[in-house]
XYZ file of C-alpha atoms in Angstrom:
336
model
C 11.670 14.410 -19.499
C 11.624 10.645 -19.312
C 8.746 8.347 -19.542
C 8.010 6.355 -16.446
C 5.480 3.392 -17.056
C 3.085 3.658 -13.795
C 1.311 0.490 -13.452
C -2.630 0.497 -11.705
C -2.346 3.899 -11.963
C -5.760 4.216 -10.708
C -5.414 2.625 -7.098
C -4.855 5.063 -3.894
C -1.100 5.090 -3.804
C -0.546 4.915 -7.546
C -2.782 8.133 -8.273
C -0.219 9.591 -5.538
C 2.570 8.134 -7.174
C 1.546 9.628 -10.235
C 0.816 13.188 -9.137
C 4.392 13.540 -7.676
C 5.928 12.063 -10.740
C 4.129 14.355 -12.877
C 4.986 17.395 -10.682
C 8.804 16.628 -10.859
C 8.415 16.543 -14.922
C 8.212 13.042 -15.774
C 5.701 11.554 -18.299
C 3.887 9.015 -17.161
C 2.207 6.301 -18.776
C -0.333 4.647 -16.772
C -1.482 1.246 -17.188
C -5.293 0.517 -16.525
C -7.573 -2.643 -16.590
C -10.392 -0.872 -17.862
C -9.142 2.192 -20.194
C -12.797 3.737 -18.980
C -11.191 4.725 -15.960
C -8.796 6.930 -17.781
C -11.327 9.964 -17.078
C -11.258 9.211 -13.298
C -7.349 9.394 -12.894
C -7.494 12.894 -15.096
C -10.288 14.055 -13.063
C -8.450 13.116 -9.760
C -4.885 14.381 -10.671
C -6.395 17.808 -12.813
C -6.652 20.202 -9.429
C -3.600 19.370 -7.726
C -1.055 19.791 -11.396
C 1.424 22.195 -11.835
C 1.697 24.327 -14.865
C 5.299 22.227 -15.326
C 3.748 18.916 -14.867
C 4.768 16.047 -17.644
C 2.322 14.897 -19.641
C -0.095 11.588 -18.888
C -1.185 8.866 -21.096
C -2.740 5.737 -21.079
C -2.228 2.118 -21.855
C -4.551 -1.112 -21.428
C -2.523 -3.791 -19.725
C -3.720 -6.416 -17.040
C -1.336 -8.356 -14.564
C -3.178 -12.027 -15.747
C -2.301 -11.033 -19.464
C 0.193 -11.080 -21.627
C -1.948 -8.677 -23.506
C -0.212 -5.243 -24.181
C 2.907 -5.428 -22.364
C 5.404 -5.368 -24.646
C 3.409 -1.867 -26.177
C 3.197 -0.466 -22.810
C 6.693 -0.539 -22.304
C 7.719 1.467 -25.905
C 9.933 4.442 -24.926
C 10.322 3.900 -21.539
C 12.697 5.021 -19.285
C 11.437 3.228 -16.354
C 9.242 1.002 -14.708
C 7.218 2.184 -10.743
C 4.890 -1.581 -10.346
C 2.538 -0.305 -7.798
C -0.362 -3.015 -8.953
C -1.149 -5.753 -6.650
C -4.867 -7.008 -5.110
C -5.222 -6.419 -1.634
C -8.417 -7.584 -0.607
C -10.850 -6.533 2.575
C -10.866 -10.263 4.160
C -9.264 -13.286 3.259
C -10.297 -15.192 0.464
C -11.425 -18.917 0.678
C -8.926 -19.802 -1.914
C -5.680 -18.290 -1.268
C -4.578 -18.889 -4.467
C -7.339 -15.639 -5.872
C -4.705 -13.425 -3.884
C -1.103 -14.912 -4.580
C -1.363 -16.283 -8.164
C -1.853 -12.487 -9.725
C 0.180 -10.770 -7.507
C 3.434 -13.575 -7.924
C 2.481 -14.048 -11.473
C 1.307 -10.339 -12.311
C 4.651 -9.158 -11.095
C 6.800 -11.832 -12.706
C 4.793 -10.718 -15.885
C 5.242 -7.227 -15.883
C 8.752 -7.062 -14.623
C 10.210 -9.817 -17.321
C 8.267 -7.381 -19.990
C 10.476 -4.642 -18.567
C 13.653 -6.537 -19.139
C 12.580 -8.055 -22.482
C 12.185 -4.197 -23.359
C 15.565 -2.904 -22.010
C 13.750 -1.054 -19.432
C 16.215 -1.872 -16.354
C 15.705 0.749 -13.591
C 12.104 -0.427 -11.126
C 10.853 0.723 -8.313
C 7.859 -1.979 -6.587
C 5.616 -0.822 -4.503
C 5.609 -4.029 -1.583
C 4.276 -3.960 2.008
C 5.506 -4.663 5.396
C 3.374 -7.686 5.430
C 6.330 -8.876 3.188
C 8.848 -7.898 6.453
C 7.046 -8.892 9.238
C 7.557 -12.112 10.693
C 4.876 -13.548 13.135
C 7.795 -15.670 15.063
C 9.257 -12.429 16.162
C 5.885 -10.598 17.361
C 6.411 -7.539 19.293
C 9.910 -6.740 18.325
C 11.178 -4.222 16.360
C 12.201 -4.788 12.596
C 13.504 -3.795 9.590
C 14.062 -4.259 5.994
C 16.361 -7.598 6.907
C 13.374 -8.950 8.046
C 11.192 -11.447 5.543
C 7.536 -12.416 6.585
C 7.605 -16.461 7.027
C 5.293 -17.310 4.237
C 5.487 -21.315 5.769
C 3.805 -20.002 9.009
C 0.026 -21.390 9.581
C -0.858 -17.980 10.568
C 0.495 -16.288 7.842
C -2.644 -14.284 5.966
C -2.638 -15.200 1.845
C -2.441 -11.506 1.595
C 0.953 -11.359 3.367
C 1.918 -14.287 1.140
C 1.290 -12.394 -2.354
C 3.153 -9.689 -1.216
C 6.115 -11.411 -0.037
C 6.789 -13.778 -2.878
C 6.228 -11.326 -5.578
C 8.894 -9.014 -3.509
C 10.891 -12.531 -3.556
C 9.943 -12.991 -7.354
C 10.985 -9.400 -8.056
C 14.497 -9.910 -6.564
C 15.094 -12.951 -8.287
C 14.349 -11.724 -11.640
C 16.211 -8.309 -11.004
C 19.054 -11.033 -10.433
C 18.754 -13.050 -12.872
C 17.855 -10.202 -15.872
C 19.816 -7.236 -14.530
C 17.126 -5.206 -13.123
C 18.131 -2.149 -11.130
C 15.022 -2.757 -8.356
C 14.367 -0.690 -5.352
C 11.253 -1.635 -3.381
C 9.140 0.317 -1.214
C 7.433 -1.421 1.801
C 4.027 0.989 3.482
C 2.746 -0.207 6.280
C -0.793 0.791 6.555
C -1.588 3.542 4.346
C -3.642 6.342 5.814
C -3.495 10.275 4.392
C -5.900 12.139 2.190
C -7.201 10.320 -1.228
C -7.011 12.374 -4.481
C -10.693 10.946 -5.371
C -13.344 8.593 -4.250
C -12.057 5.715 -5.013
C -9.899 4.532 -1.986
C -9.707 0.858 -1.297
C -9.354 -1.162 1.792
C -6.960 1.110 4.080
C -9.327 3.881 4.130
C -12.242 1.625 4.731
C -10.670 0.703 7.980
C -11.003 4.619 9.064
C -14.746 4.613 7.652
C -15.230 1.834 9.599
C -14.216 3.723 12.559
C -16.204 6.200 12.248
C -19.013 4.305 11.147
C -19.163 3.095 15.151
C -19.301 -0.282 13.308
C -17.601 -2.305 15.842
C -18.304 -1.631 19.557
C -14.805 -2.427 20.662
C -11.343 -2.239 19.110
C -9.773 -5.441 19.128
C -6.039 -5.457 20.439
C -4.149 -5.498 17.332
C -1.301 -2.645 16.211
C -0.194 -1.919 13.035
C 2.833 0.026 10.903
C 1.062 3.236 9.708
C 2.662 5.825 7.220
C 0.283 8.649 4.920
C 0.011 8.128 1.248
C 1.686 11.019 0.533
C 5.354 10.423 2.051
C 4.782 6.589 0.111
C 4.614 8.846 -3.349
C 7.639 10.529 -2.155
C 9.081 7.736 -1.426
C 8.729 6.490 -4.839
C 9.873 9.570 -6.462
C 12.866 9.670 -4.299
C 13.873 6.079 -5.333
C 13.521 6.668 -8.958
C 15.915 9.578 -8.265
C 18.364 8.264 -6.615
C 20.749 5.498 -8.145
C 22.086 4.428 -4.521
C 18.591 3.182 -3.605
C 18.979 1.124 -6.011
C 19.490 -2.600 -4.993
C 17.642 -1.900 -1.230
C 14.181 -2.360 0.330
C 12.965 0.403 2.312
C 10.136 0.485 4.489
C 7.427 3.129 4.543
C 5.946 3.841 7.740
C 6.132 6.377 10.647
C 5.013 4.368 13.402
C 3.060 1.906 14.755
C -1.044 2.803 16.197
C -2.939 0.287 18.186
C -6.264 0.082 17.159
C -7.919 1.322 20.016
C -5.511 4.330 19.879
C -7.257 5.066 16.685
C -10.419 5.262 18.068
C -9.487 7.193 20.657
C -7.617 9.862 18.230
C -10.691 9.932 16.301
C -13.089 10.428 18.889
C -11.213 13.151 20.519
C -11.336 15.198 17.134
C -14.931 13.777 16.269
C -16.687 14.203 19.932
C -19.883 13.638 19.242
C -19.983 10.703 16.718
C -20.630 7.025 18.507
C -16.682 5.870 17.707
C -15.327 2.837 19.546
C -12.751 3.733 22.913
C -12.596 0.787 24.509
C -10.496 -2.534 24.030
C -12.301 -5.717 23.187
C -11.351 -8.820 25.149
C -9.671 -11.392 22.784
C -12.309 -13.865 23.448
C -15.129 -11.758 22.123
C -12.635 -10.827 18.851
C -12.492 -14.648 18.317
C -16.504 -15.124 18.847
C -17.369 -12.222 16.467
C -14.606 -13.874 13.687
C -16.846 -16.409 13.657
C -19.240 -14.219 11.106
C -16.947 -11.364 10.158
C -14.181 -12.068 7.774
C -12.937 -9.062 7.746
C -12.437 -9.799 11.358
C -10.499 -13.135 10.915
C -7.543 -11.619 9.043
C -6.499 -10.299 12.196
C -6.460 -12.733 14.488
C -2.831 -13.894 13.921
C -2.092 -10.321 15.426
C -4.370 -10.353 18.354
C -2.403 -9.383 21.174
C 0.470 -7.603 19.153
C 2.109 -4.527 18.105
C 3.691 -4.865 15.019
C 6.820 -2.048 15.151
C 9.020 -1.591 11.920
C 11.918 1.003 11.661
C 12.061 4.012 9.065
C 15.605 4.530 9.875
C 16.879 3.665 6.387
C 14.078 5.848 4.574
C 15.379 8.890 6.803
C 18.973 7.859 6.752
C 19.357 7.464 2.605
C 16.205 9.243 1.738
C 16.010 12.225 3.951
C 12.601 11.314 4.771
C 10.826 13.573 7.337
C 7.537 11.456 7.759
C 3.997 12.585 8.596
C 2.943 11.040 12.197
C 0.876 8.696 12.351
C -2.031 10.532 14.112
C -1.869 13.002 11.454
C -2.353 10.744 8.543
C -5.011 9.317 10.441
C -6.785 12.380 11.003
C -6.150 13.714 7.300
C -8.259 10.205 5.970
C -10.502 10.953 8.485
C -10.993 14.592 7.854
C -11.586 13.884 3.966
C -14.040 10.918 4.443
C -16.030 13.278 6.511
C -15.681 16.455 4.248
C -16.439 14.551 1.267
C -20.163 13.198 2.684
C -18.510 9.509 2.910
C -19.268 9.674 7.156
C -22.832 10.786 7.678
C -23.136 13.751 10.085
């Protein structure tokens, strides 16, 4: 079966990405920063392999290097680019966010074309379709985040010009590019190592915050983002098309609601915080500022083109919820 080159194979949606890739028979090469991680991605993928899965290997590669692209990409069939840094608040200097996401992707994807490797599938964000001058309404994959907005987080302006940069060079070297845009990724994690999405949830439950600020995000589970990816690599008229990942929108206060009603008796947050007080406690909490452009907003995407072209039949958005919520607290992350 064909090799697929799987870059950051060890985040949250790539070890997803992986495991259905493997499962439909493809090899997959993944690339890692650190090839002592290679033990953790076996470890994570091992229990949930069938006995038809293709085989995994691994390859050293960074997105600020040149190092150990052009090796990485030997015997390829294709190329899934699922590496990109998405950080917990906003950096002071944008530039730690966009430069190795624009350049990282620019990198990887002209090594793919200097290799003959033509068919990608990038993993991108709604971040990269949202557009803060048309809050509140709903939108699709014509829709491009303004990157020259003041309000427009570095985060959302990584992901949107390496989309940009990734269409440009599928232009310009004949790359057959599909991209995939998740909203907020929720669902079960193969291991412990999660990232920022999850952390949201943990913060949840944690009873961190005593109020949910008004704020209301794209949702979608990890697991219908993986199939997503498969079911772009599979078929040749995605090719050419953005399609956004998601299967609603949640408020944040709806989350804490949805948790508390299946976690009763833990101290979770029910009650929307005035916008004043969200402003106030930005002040100290950076994690807190990145949402402020949002304050007062419910960001709405539609999944018509992933069910139209894709036959997706997406997880709701309560469910994913519940099924991050329902591993962090199985797997001793949420003390009782």
């Amino acid at each position: 079966m064909e090799l697929v080159l799987l870059t950051g194979v060890s985040g949250f949606i790539a070890k997803h990405v992986a495991l259905k890739l493997l499962n439909a028979g493809y090899s997959v090469r993944g690339t890692l920063r650190r090839m002592d991680r290679a033990d953790e991605v076996r470890a994570a993928l091992a229990p949930y392999l069938t006995e038809h899965a293709g085989e995994l290997s691994f390859v050293q590669a960074d997105l600020e290097s040149d190092a150990g692209w052009a090796e990485a990409f030997q015997g390829v069939a294709a190329l899934v680019h699922t590496a990109s840094p998405f950080p917990g608040a906003q950096p002071k200097d944008p530039a730690q966010v966009i430069r190795p996401a624009v350049e990282g992707t620019e990198r990887v994807l002209k090594a793919a074309a200097a290799a003959g490797v033509t068919r990608v599938v990038l993993t991108s964000s709604t971040v990269a379709v949202l557009n803060e001058a048309k809050p509140d309404t709903l939108q699709d994959e014509a829709d491009w985040c303004d990157t020259h907005l003041p309000t427009t987080t570095p985060y959302a302006r990584s992901k949107t010009l390496a989309e940009r940069a990734a269409w440009e060079i599928a232009k310009t070297r004949g790359l057959r590019l599909t991209t995939i845009n998740p909203g907020l990724v929720f669902g079960p994690p193969l291991d412990g190592h999660y990232g920022t999405s999850l952390a949201l949830v943990e913060r949840i439950l944690k009873g961190r915050d005593p109020m949910m600020p008004l704020v209301g995000q794209p949702v979608v589970d990890v697991r219908d983002v993986a199939e997503m990816h498969l079911r772009a690599l599979e078929r040749p008229e995605t090719i050419g098309r953005r399609y956004i990942a998601a299967s609603g929108s949640m408020a944040f206060v709806d989350m804490g609601r949805t948790l508390k009603a299946a976690y009763p008796t833990r101290r979770i947050p029910t009650r929307e915080a005035p916008q004043v007080l969200v402003r106030l406690l930005a002040l100290f909490d950076p994690s807190i500022r990145t949402i402020l452009p949002k304050l007062g907003h419910l960001e709405r995407v539609s999944n018509a083109r992933a069910v139209k072209e894709m036959g997706m039949e997406f997880i709701a958005p309560k469910a994913a919820l519940l099924a991050a919520a329902d591993w962090l607290v199985k797997h001793g992350r949420i003390r009782a």
